[in-house]
Short mmCIF file of C-alpha atoms in Angstrom, two decimals:
data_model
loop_
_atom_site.label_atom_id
_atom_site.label_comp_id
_atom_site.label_asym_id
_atom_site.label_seq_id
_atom_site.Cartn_x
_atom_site.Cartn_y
_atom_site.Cartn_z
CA UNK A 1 0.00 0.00 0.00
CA UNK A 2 1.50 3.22 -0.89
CA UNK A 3 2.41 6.00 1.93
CA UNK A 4 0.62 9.21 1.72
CA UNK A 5 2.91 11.85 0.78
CA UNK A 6 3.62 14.33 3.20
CA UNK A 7 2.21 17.99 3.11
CA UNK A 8 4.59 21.27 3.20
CA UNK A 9 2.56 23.97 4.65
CA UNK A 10 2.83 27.97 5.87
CA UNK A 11 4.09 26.35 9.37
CA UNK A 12 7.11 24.63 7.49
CA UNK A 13 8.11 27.93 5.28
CA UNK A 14 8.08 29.47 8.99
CA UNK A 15 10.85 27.66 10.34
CA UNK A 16 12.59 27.47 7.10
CA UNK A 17 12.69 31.31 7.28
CA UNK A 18 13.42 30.91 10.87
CA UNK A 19 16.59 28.57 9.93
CA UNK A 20 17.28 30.79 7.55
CA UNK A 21 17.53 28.46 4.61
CA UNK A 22 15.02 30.47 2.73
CA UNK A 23 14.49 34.20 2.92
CA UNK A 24 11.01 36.19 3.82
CA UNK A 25 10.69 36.88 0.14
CA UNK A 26 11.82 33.71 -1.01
CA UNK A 27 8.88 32.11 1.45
CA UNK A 28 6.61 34.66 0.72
CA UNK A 29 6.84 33.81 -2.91
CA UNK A 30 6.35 29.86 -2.50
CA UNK A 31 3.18 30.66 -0.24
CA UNK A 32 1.64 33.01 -3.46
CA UNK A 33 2.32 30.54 -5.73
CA UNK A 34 0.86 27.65 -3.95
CA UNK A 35 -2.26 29.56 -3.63
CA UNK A 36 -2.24 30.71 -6.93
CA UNK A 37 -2.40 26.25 -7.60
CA UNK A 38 -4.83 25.98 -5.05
CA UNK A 39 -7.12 28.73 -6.25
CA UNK A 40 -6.32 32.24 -5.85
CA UNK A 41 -8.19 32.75 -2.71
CA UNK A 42 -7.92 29.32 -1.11
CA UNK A 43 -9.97 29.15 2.20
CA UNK A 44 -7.61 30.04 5.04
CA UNK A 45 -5.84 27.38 6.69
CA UNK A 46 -6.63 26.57 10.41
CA UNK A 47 -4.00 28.52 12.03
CA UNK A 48 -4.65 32.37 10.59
CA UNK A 49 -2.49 33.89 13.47
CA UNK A 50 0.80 32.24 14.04
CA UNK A 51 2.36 33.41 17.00
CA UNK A 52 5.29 31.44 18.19
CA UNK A 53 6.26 32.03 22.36
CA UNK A 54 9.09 29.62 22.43
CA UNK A 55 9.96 26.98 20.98
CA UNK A 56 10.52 23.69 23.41
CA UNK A 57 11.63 23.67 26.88
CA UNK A 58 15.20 24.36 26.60
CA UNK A 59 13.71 28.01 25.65
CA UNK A 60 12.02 28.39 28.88
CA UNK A 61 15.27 26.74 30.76
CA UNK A 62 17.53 29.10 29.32
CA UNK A 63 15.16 32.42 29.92
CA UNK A 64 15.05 31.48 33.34
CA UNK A 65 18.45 31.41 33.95
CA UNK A 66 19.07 34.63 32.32
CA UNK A 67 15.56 36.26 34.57
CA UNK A 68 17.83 35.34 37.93
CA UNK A 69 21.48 36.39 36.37
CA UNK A 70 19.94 40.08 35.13
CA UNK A 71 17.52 40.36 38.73
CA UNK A 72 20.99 39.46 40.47
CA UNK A 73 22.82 42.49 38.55
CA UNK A 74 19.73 44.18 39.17
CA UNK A 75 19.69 43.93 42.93
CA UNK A 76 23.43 44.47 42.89
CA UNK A 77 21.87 48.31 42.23
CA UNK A 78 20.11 48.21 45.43
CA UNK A 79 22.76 47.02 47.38
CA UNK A 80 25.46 49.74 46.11
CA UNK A 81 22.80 52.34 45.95
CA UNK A 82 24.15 56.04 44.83
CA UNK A 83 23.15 58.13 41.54
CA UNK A 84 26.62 56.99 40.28
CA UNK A 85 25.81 53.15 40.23
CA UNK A 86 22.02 54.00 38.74
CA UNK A 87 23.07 55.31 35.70
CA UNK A 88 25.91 52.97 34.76
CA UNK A 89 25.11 49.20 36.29
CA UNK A 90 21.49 49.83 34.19
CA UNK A 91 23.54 50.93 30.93
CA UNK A 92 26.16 48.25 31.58
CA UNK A 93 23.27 45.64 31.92
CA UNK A 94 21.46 46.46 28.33
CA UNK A 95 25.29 46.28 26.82
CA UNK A 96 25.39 42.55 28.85
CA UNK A 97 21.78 42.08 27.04
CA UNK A 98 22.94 43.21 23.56
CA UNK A 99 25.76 41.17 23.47
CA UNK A 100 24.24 37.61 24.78
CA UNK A 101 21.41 38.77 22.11
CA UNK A 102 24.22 38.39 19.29
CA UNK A 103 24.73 34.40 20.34
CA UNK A 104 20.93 33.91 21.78
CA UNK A 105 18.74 35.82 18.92
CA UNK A 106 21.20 35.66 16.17
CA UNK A 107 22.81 32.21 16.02
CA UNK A 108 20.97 30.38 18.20
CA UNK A 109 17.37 31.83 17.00
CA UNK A 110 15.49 31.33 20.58
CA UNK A 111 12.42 33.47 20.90
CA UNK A 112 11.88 33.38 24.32
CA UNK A 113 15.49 34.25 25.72
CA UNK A 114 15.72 36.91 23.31
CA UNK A 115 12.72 38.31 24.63
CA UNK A 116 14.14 38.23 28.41
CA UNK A 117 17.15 40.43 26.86
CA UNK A 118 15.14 42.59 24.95
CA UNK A 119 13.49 43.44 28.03
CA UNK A 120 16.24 43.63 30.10
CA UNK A 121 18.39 45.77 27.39
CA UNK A 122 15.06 48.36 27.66
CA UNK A 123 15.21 48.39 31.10
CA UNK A 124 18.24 49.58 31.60
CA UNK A 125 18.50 51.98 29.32
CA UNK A 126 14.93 53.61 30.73
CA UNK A 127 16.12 53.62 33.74
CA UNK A 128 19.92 54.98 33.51
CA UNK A 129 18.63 57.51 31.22
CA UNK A 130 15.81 58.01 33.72
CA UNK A 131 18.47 58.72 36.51
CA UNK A 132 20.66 60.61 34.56
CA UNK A 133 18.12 62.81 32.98
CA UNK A 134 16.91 63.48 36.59
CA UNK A 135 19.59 65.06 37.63
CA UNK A 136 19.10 68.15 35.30
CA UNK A 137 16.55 70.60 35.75
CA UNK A 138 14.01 69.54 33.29
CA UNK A 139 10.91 68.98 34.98
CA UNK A 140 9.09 65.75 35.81
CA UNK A 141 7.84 65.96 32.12
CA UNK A 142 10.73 66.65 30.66
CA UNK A 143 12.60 63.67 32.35
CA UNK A 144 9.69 61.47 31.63
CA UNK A 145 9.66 62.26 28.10
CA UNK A 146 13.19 62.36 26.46
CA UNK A 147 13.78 59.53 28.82
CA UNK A 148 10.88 57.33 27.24
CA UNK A 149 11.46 58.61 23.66
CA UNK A 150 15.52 57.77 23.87
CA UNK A 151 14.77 54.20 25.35
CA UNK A 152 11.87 53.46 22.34
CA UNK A 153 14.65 54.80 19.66
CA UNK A 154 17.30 52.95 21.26
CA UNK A 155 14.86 49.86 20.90
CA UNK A 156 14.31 50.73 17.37
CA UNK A 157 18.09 50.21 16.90
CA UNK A 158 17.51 46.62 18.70
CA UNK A 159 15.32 46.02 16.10
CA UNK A 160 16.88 46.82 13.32
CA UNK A 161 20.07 44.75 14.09
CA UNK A 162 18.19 41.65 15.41
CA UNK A 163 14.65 41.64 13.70
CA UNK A 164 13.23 40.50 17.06
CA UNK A 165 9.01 40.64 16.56
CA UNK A 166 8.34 41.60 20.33
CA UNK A 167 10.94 44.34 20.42
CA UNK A 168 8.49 46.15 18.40
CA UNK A 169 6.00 45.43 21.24
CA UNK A 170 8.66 46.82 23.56
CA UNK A 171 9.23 49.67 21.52
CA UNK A 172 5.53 50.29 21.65
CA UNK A 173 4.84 50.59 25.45
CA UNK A 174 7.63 53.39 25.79
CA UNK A 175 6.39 55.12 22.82
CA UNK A 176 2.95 55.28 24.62
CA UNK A 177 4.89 56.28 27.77
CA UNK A 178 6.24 59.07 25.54
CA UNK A 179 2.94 60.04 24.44
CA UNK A 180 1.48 60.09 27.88
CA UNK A 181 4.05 62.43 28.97
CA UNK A 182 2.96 65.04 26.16
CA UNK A 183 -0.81 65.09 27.38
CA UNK A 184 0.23 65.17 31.13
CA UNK A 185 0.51 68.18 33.67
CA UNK A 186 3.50 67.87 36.16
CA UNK A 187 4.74 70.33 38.60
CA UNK A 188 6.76 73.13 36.75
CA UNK A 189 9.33 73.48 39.70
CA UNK A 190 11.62 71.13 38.91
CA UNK A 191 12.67 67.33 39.67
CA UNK A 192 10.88 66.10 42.71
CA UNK A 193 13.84 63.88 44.81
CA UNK A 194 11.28 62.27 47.23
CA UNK A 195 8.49 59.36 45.79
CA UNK A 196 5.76 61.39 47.61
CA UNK A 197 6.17 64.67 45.52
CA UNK A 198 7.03 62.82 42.59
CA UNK A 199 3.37 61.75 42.98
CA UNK A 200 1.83 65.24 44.26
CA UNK A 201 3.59 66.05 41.01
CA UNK A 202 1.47 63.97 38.65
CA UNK A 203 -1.23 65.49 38.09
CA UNK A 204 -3.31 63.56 34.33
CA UNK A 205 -5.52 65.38 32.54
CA UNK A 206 -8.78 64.50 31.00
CA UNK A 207 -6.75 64.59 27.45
CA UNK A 208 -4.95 61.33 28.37
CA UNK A 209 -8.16 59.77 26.60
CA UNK A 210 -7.15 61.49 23.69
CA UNK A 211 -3.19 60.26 24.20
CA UNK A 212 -4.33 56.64 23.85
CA UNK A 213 -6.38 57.61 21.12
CA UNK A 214 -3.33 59.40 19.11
CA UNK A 215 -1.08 56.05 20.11
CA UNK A 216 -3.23 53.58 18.98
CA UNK A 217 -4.22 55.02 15.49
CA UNK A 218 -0.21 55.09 15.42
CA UNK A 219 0.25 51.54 16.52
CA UNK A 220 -2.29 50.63 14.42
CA UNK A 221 -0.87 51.94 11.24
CA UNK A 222 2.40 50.50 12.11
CA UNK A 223 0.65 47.23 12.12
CA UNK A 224 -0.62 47.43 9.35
CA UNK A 225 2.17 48.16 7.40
CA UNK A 226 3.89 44.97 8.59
CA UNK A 227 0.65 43.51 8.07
CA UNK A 228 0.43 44.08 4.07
CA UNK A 229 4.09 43.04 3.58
CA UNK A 230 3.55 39.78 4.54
CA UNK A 231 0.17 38.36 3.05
CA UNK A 232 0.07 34.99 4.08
CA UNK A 233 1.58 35.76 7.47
CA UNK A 234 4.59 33.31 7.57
CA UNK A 235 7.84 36.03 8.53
CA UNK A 236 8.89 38.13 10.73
CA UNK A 237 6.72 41.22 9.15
CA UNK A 238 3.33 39.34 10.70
CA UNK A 239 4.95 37.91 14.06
CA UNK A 240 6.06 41.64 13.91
CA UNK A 241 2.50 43.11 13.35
CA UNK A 242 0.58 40.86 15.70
CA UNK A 243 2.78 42.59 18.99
CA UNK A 244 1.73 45.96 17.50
CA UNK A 245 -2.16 44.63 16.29
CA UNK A 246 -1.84 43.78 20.73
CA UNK A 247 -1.34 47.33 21.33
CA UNK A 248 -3.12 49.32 19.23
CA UNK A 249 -6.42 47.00 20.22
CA UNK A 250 -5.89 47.90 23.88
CA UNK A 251 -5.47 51.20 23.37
CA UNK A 252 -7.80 52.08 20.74
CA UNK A 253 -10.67 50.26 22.90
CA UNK A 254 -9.60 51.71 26.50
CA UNK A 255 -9.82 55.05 24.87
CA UNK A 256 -13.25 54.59 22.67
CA UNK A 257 -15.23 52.31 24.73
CA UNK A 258 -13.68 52.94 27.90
CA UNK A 259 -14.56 56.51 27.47
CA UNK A 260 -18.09 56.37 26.12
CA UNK A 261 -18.52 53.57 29.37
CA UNK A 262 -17.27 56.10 31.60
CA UNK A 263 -20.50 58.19 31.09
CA UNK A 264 -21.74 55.11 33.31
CA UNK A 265 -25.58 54.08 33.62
CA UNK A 266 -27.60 52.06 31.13
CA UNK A 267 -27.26 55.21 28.68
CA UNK A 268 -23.87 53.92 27.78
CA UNK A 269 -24.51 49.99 26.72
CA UNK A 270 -25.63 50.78 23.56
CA UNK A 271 -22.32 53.06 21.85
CA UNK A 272 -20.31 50.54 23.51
CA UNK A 273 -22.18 47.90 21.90
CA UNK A 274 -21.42 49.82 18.51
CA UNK A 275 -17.88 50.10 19.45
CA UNK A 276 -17.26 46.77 19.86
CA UNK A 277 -19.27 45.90 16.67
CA UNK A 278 -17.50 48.38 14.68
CA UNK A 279 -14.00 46.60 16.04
CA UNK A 280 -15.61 43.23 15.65
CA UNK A 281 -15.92 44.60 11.80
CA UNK A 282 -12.32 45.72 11.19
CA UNK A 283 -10.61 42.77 13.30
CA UNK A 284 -12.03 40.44 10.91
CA UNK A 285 -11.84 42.22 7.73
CA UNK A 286 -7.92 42.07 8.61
CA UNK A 287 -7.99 38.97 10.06
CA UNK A 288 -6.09 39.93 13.17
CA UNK A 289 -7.85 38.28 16.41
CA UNK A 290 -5.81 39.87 18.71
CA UNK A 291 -7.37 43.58 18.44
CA UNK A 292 -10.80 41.87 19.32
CA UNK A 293 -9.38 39.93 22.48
CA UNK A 294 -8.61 43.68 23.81
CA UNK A 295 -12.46 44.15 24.21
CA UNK A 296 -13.10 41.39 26.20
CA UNK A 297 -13.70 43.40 29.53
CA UNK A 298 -16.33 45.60 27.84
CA UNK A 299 -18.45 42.79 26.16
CA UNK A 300 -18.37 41.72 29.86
CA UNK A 301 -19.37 45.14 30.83
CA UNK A 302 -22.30 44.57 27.95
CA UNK A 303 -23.18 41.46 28.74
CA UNK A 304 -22.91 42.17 32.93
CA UNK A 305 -25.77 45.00 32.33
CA UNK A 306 -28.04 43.21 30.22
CA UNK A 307 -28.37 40.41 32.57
CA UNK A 308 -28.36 41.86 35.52
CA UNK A 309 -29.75 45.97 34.19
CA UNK A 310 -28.76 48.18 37.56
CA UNK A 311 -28.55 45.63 39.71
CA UNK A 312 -26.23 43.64 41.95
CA UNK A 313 -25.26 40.23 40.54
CA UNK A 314 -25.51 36.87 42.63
CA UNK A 315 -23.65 34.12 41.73
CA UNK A 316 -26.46 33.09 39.24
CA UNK A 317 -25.76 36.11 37.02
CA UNK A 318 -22.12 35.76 37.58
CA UNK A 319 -22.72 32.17 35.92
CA UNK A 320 -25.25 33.34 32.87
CA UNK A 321 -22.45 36.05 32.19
CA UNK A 322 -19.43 33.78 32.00
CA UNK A 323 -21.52 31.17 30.04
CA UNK A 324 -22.59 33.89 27.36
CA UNK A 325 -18.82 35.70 27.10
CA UNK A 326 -17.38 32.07 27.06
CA UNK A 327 -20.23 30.90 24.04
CA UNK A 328 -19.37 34.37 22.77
CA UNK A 329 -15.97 34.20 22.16
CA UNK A 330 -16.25 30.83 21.19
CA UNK A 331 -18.67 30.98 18.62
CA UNK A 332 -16.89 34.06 16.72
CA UNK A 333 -13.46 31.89 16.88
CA UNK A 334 -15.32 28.73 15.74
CA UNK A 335 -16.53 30.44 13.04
CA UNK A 336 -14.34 33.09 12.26
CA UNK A 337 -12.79 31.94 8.29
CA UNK A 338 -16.51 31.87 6.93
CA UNK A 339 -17.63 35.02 8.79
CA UNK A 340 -14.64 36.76 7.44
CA UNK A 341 -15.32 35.28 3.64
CA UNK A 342 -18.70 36.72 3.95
CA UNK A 343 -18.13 39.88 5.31
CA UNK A 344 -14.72 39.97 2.38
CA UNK A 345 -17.04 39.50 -0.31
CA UNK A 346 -19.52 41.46 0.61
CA UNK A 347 -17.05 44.33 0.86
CA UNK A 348 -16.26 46.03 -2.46
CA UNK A 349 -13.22 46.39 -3.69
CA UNK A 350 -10.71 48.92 -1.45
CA UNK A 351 -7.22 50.06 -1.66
CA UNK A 352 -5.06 47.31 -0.10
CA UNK A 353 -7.92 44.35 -0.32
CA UNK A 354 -5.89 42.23 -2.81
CA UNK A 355 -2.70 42.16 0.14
CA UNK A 356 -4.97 41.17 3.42
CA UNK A 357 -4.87 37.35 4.19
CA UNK A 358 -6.71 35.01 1.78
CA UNK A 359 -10.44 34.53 1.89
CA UNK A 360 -12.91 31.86 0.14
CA UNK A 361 -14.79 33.26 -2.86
CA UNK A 362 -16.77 30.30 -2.86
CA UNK A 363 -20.48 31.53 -2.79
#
């Protein structure tokens, strides 16, 4: 009896262009054609988002032991203490973290270790910047924001010379930190030495709605870009685009929904439940679950007031609700390839339509 042959699928181009034996383009390419001999919008195989954590336990082994070697530099601060030691044992730890990133990310191509270092190399940058920057009289604001803004271009760099996906995700939260600094109020008399006036300080302003707002259409964009570089989503452009897609869902939600549910009362169930329809829309037109998943406390919110209206819930309602935002999710993720085919050819046609993921034309 003859063996079945084997199938080559987007998950094997992956590691090849992992591996390096084949380039993004050269994968990229392969994928295209195979579609084109498939049908040129083949139904979407099962696994639409590939996101890769680590890769076997060894990963996990080796992240852990570099979590206790960079907390033990890290505590080494504490111990010394002094401005001195702040600015360089932070700046000495990212140089540890870039160089261990040239063996970990580069040669030895482990996702989850080069995440730990990515992290770590951020950190210390933030924070000897953050130190040094303090001592200079610049104003709360002023610290907070070239400090943030230095670390996200100095992660930009990281990115460009290891082509890490998360870094962008890294680069992301201090760009929002950035951002938040440039729609906040601080005290205009100078660096506050002492944790209690640093927080006297602080003082946000109703505009920090709008911050989120401004960062996540940013994020957003950025994600896309990656996005429609790499159609069929098997390189580093859509691992790349999926940590930025995390982002710009959380903030672009917080700052829609969250705002409109702020008005409180049963005035504000149905705009939310627009909202969330409207992202419902766009999450599946681009195929990206992971700006959805960033509205899950407000279909809660939805789902907590129609059950229980004004009222308290008992650990009935508390049941109902979890039963309908489990069934919820579930359904829309069951289902999710022919709701998007519908919605996709329903659609007409719209700059960019031809480079989003493949959908089934079948009618």
């Amino acid at each position: 009896m003859a063996e079945e042959p084997n199938t080559f699928g987007s998950a094997d181009l992956r590691a090849a262009v992992a591996a390096g034996i084949v380039t993004e383009a050269q994968a990229a390419g392969l994928m295209a054609l195979a579609n084109d001999r498939a049908g040129k919008r083949g139904a979407l195989p099962g696994e639409d988002e590939p996101f890769e954590f680590f890769r076997g336990f060894a990963e996990i082994f080796i992240a852990t032991g570099l979590v206790v070697l960079i907390g033990g530099l890290a505590l080494l601060l504490t111990v010394l203490g002094g401005v001195t030691v702040l600015i360089l044992i932070p700046a000495i730890i990212a140089g540890v973290a870039w160089a261990m990133a040239r063996y970990f990310t580069l040669r030895r191509r482990m996702n989850l270790p080069s995440m730990v270092l990515v992290s770590a190399y951020s950190g210390g940058i933030y924070v000897s910047l953050l130190t040094f920057l303090g001592q200079m009289d610049l104003g709360f604001r002023g610290v907070a924001f070239a400090s943030a803004s230095l670390t996200a271009a100095a992660v930009l760099v990281w990115f460009r010379r290891f082509r890490l996906p998360f870094s962008m995700f890294v680069f992301g939260l201090f760009a929002l930190l950035a951002t938040y600094a440039l729609f906040t109020r601080y005290n205009p008399g100078g660096m506050v030495h002492d944790l209690d006036g640093w927080v006297r300080s602080f003082v946000p302003r109703a505009n920090l709605t709008l911050a989120s707002l401004v960062f996540g259409i940013g994020a957003f964009a950025g994600a896309m870009w990656f996005d429609l570089k790499d159609t069929h989503r098997i390189g580093r452009h859509s691992a790349t685009a999926f940590w930025l897609h995390l982002l710009a869902g959380a903030a672009l939600v917080n700052s829609i929904a969250g705002n409109i549910w702020g008005a409180g009362g049963s005035a504000a169930i149905l705009p939310t439940t627009l909202a969330l329809v409207i992202f419902a829309l766009v999450a599946l037109i681009i195929d990206r679950r992971s700006i959805l998943t960033a509205g899950t406390a407000y279909v809660g919110a939805v789902i907590y007031w129609a059950v229980t209206g004004d009222g308290a819930a008992d650990a009935m309602d508390w049941a109902r609700i979890l039963i309908i935002l489990g069934a919820f999710f579930t359904i829309l993720g069951t289902w999710w390839v022919p709701l998007r085919a519908a919605i996709m050819r329903s659609l007409p046609d719209f700059p960019g339509k031809n480079r989003l993921p493949p959908y089934s034309e079948l009618k």
